[in-house]
Amino acid sequence: MKRVLLILSVFLSCQLFAIEQMPELKWSLSYSSEKELSVEDPIAAIVPGAVQLDIARAKSYPSYMFSDNYKQYSWMEDLFYTYTTRFKKPVLSSSERLYFVSKGIDYQFEIYLNGEKLFYQEGMFTYVDLDLTDRLQTDNCLQILVYPVPKKQKTPIDRSQAAHVVKPAVSYGWDWHPRLVPLGIWDETYLEKREESHVDDLFVKYILSDNYDKADIELSVEGKALDNCSFAWTLKNAAGKKVLHKQGKLSDPSLLKEIVLENPELWWSHDHGMPYLYTSVFELKNKKGHTIQTVTQKIGFRRVRLVMNEGAWDEPEDFPKGRSVPPAQLELNGRKIFAKGTNWVNPEIFPGIITRERYRELIDLAVDANFNMFRVWGGGIVNKESFFELCDEKGILVWEEFPLSCNQYPDTPSYLSVLKQEATSIVKRLRKHPCIAMWCGGNELFNSWSLMTDQSLPLRLLNSVCLEYDPLTPYNPTSPLYGMAHGCYIFKYFDGREVFEAMNNAHQTAYTEFGMPGISPVEVLKQIIPEDQMFPPKPNTAWQDHHAFGAWTADTWLCSNILKEYFGEASSLEELIAQSQLMQCEGYKAIYEEARRQKPYCSMALNWCYNEPWPAAVNNSLVVYPSIPKPAFYAVSNACRPFCTSARLSKFVWNEDEEFFAEIWLLNDKYEKITPGKMHIKLQAGNDVVEILSWDAPAVEENTNLAGPTARFKLPRWDTDRFKLLIEIDGAPQYNSEYTLLYKPKPKPKKKGTATLNLNS
Amino acid sequence: MKRVLLILSVFLSCQLFAIEQMPELKWSLSYSSEKELSVEDPIAAIVPGAVQLDIARAKSYPSYMFSDNYKQYSWMEDLFYTYTTRFKKPVLSSSERLYFVSKGIDYQFEIYLNGEKLFYQEGMFTYVDLDLTDRLQTDNCLQILVYPVPKKQKTPIDRSQAAHVVKPAVSYGWDWHPRLVPLGIWDETYLEKREESHVDDLFVKYILSDNYDKADIELSVEGKALDNCSFAWTLKNAAGKKVLHKQGKLSDPSLLKEIVLENPELWWSHDHGMPYLYTSVFELKNKKGHTIQTVTQKIGFRRVRLVMNEGAWDEPEDFPKGRSVPPAQLELNGRKIFAKGTNWVNPEIFPGIITRERYRELIDLAVDANFNMFRVWGGGIVNKESFFELCDEKGILVWEEFPLSCNQYPDTPSYLSVLKQEATSIVKRLRKHPCIAMWCGGNELFNSWSLMTDQSLPLRLLNSVCLEYDPLTPYNPTSPLYGMAHGCYIFKYFDGREVFEAMNNAHQTAYTEFGMPGISPVEVLKQIIPEDQMFPPKPNTAWQDHHAFGAWTADTWLCSNILKEYFGEASSLEELIAQSQLMQCEGYKAIYEEARRQKPYCSMALNWCYNEPWPAAVNNSLVVYPSIPKPAFYAVSNACRPFCTSARLSKFVWNEDEEFFAEIWLLNDKYEKITPGKMHIKLQAGNDVVEILSWDAPAVEENTNLAGPTARFKLPRWDTDRFKLLIEIDGAPQYNSEYTLLYKPKPKPKKKGTATLNLNS
């Protein structure tokens, strides 16, 4: 059964000929509290989609994004759903078969044809691929019975209800995601005519030589009734020119291996070269030599490894002596790369409605942000094919997690068996994409809120599955590992340290999550918060439903106490938003740039998080739903320029008469030597600009940072509550940087009352 | 081929009936510098053994243990060896087959029958199991061509030459092992008549219910021509009483599973209960119902897990936050057990001559030492069956490492394929033993001297093999892991800290290696060191050949500088030995007892090392070759008593007028509450004894330590260079402890010269 389920992976990144897709199916949806095929009161269903969206459409529900409307959907969790479609038996030649294909049904389901149960599956990531031919009638009724939302227990009503299933835990509720658990058909689903002889899966496997001057290629072909078939395979370069050709009997295995591509163009992340893609065209031919199927897919040649971070072998020093930290340094085609990127989350609450276009907008923005890596966080889905196709094309590396997050997934045979099925499907599908830079078991599994350990069988199993199907791509059981770190997610930590102090004293190989909340733009707020609740933001209003209050811990994500401490009470929504967004900008810059300064020991900076599945009122995201950059997006984009100036700051608030100081750095992630020229370090308060240091910066070696002088200046009396540090380079403004800091004048001499420390006073 | 090679595991812990072992084979040995079957100048070979031992015997070499005689063996490394034996074809009935069986040939070899090459193998741990029947002549010549010692490179001549093979690295030279690399047949080897229908491997697999009240048993049977066979299976308890019986057709798989044993007696380590063993008797019957084979093996029912150490989930605290440490707390049948034990190394340089009796002596001593765990170190061999049988019987848990140690074993297909073959053989053989408590990839692989990481494919492969064949036994990739530690191995560390200070400030879940060198007894020294080199010990003499100088780093293992610093120059060999042995006793006590005091965060203390493969002049071992306990053995045995008193000391040397202090503790690893009674803390200097504290110790809860008062006393003037701390309990001397410390009187008032600080003055 497994093989049948897995065979469609080839169709994902390919065009098909001679396999005929049938007219689109029309679906209806019914539901029942019992486990039965229900046909009563059918409503129209859009496939792919979700049962909730169909019901909302049929019953004219208000948008789940506004206020607390999402709560109206909760009754939909516990029902059985029947999708029904009817179709006439098509004309089939003696060698043709009719298949029902679905790339994703969420989550546990049965499939019936004309009332007969043909199939059962638990798992939304393993494609359904059912040969219906022998059971077809003139008029056919195909039905899919979808089980209710799986819940490990009735209460608590939270992510732990998903601790026994391979279903994204995020939809059970998260500190930036409402409780809304999708069900139903969530990816392309159709009938398809195929020749009896057909290829189910084609994997163009390769090994690059040590010096990248050749690729040893092997074609791994899975399919049905291939015994008497022959093939013709062509590899074309990006210009469409044939560079390799092989043909012959499929039964001769020697023809499929030891195929050598000399001097392959390598696939690079966009910041280090071109994400070069070849095209593989595989034609299947029948006994008569007629082409009966063509499988076309993109191939990128690259080698990814996780190697030790520089300096990490020197630790630990003392006896009793432990181990050195695990490697977190990504190496692409032999080049050590600083991974600047972000944590990707589901771009929709209902994955069924994610389009290639949505992926494209977000991935294009990531390139603009100078990001070269997405960590696809394990709380969410494994994305649709178009996501990976676009990452291949745009040159973004993908750290791909399996759908395990913040739960104690069990060692039970039933869970392990579904996990093995799903992981095998996922790895066999995604290993074809050059963008896949590493596999990871899931999110924060080795922390006290998850309680999994290195001994947990699910993670040992995932290691084993990845080793079997994609041994040359790194595998990590979770993030963070030893030497890596997550957090914090606020500007001022619970122990009173500011982000500057905490980061400057941290010593990690990889910062794989860190956040900084910022309020969404006012136009977005207007779409989600009733006008009478808009200002000031209060708990237990739509602000809270959209994560401003009671989200993670303490005062998140609005962090009104922190904002008040730095800025005093805001007098308008616009002022509050500006305060919050400034903190988000400066906080994120502090982390990204300090992580970069800690290169080469440090090799990754991935913020939490990139995008969001619905418009949050406040979130750590850089891009508001659906794809609106926040000001912090541009700040981060600057902080991630391959070459840029940077200041190492020690704190946010500076006082009159205090000696301001900042270490001046040049950050170079490029593999070229750069001589930036004369630098001017200035402070600007209002219209006053003072140059506090000028420096003839020397050449900066490739992939190397350079610590320059510390600029110092005794702060005068200014009539302002903030000032800017400007770093400018003569003739190269593209390298300039600036930082906004707060300024506190000395209290005026006491008259009668007490001087106020309120900066807005 | 793999299946054929693996099938003998069942014969290891079993008696056989109806499989007839043939008369013993007589072997001869020849060698050649070419790869060819050589027959010139044959010498007698003893099998099992080693080619080196045969040559030494034939050529009357002096003992390799004396002085530097082992160097005379080095020419034997680079030759090809041919073992030859001749035998007449035995009478075989029509259903009988003749097999050649070898349980171990070291390392790479070919097998020939009557000049025809039948077989090739790389790997010494996969049994050879060759059906010779169809190629037999009346007179037969069986030959084994053994390749030279595998060497990754010519130089450096050290363990790194073994970095590409699944052969113990230790014999390539170690800081306690001479360079002597065995080759040849090293385990039982014979001809055997078998019925064509026979069982190759029987695995009695079980899963214990959560509360241990039943075992679900499944019989996994591998063999040949079993289609028409039936079976009868009986499980007997330790008293020989039948407790389960099943019989029927082997072709009915349902008969082999869902066999339930109610209320199984559990297997315990000797310190926590009885290592209870059942006996499984499996009879294979032919079509006529006649028993044609009986497989008898011992079964112990137990569950082992590695669970989180108490308190470990609370770490780390700060942001940016990493992961919690991996679990190192062994749980046996639901009971958390403090692992007190030791690192086991090869008990012979040539494993071919290890006998069950040698294993028994050493394992009996380990029980006397209150040890419940051996870490079988990955630098050495995977032991013969009798080792595991005895650990099963005596109740010693085994942490079993694969043969990888301190090298960067590669990701190459050729190495991975041999490793997979060998690991599969090892796991399928050893998983039948209840003593196996955990698998481990090998020794110190995640440190700078090995350069392997979590990404190394050999370690990912071992995870995968263990998961496939023995999923319920923990697997760790190496030791130390995060939270664990190795070392140090000297009394005074390189940074000047004494063992007391270093250990008291350490915070680890498991101390899985730590050493403390001690000189061997004088009788042993006389066997290995020429009389004229005996005293004082000097570098570049037999002392150095036997690891007194230039062994590990700095001044090891004699540590003459440390001895001199504490005791001054020794005037005789006996005095030097006494100094060294005192340091070994007190140093080891300090570590074992401090590790125990750190329970429950800490859960393991395993010293480096237990035994040794030849008589060392100085070594960290507790037992000198072949099985002579050092004084430190008894000190450690006391420190490991399940219940005992203990003192937490801060240093070794105390001064006149100084306030001596020691925390008094009660250590309880037993699962019973103990009320020890009245305690007396005394200091003894010469014949002076002074009680410095008496304490009515309260009850100590099960598996809990109790920190008592700190005893303090201002040290008077004594006419001695050492004193003892005595902890005595009224009426319970079995719990008493004592510690020897050094004493420094105040310098006498200066006369003309300067006062000496030499304690021996």
GROMACS .gro file of C-alpha atoms in nm, chain A residues 49-55 64 69-79 81 83 105-108 124 146-154 156-174 177-186 346 348-352 379 381 613-614:
model
   74
   49GLY     CA    1  -0.983   2.420   0.060
   50ALA     CA    2  -1.116   2.324   0.401
   51VAL     CA    3  -1.450   2.213   0.538
   52GLN     CA    4  -1.465   2.523   0.755
   53LEU     CA    5  -1.433   2.752   0.456
   54ASP     CA    6  -1.711   2.568   0.271
   55ILE     CA    7  -1.945   2.596   0.566
   64TYR     CA    8  -1.271   3.471   1.079
   69ASN     CA    9  -1.524   3.564   1.480
   70TYR     CA   10  -1.292   3.263   1.463
   71LYS     CA   11  -1.457   3.135   1.776
   72GLN     CA   12  -1.774   3.073   1.580
   73TYR     CA   13  -1.593   2.795   1.395
   74SER     CA   14  -1.517   2.578   1.694
   75TRP     CA   15  -1.824   2.355   1.658
   76MET     CA   16  -1.686   2.232   1.329
   77GLU     CA   17  -1.401   2.043   1.495
   78ASP     CA   18  -1.591   1.739   1.612
   79LEU     CA   19  -1.790   1.630   1.307
   81TYR     CA   20  -1.737   1.527   0.686
   83TYR     CA   21  -1.698   1.505   0.032
  105ILE     CA   22  -0.637   1.522   0.264
  106ASP     CA   23  -0.635   1.649   0.618
  107TYR     CA   24  -0.620   1.436   0.836
  108GLN     CA   25  -0.774   1.090   0.877
  124MET     CA   26  -0.218   1.458   0.527
  146VAL     CA   27  -1.300   1.288   0.678
  147TYR     CA   28  -1.276   1.220   1.051
  148PRO     CA   29  -1.309   1.493   1.314
  149VAL     CA   30  -1.009   1.689   1.440
  150PRO     CA   31  -0.786   1.438   1.620
  151LYS     CA   32  -0.751   1.516   1.989
  152LYS     CA   33  -0.532   1.332   2.229
  153GLN     CA   34  -0.754   1.449   2.512
  154LYS     CA   35  -1.060   1.667   2.565
  156PRO     CA   36  -0.666   2.109   2.804
  157ILE     CA   37  -0.777   2.256   2.473
  158ASP     CA   38  -0.437   2.339   2.335
  159ARG     CA   39  -0.153   2.213   2.121
  160SER     CA   40  -0.105   1.907   2.343
  161GLN     CA   41  -0.421   1.768   2.181
  162ALA     CA   42  -0.204   1.714   1.873
  163ALA     CA   43   0.075   1.528   2.054
  164HIS     CA   44  -0.017   1.193   1.898
  165VAL     CA   45  -0.062   1.292   1.532
  166VAL     CA   46   0.143   1.406   1.234
  167LYS     CA   47  -0.072   1.715   1.198
  168PRO     CA   48   0.056   2.068   1.251
  169ALA     CA   49   0.016   2.158   1.616
  170VAL     CA   50  -0.007   2.529   1.544
  171SER     CA   51  -0.373   2.523   1.447
  172TYR     CA   52  -0.466   2.398   1.791
  173GLY     CA   53  -0.372   2.746   1.913
  174TRP     CA   54  -0.042   2.931   1.954
  177HIS     CA   55  -0.229   3.174   1.585
  178PRO     CA   56  -0.594   3.140   1.685
  179ARG     CA   57  -0.749   2.806   1.761
  180LEU     CA   58  -0.877   2.701   1.419
  181VAL     CA   59  -0.801   2.346   1.312
  182PRO     CA   60  -0.842   2.284   0.938
  183LEU     CA   61  -0.990   1.966   0.801
  184GLY     CA   62  -1.052   1.844   0.447
  185ILE     CA   63  -0.893   1.831   0.106
  186TRP     CA   64  -0.606   2.077   0.111
  346ASN     CA   65   0.201   2.886   0.746
  348GLU     CA   66  -0.269   3.091   0.581
  349ILE     CA   67  -0.463   2.940   0.866
  350PHE     CA   68  -0.617   2.713   0.604
  351PRO     CA   69  -0.332   2.570   0.393
  352GLY     CA   70  -0.583   2.464   0.132
  379GLY     CA   71   0.462   2.368   1.413
  381ILE     CA   72   0.263   2.231   0.749
  613PRO     CA   73  -0.120   3.321   0.887
  614TRP     CA   74  -0.366   3.599   0.962
   0.00000   0.00000   0.00000
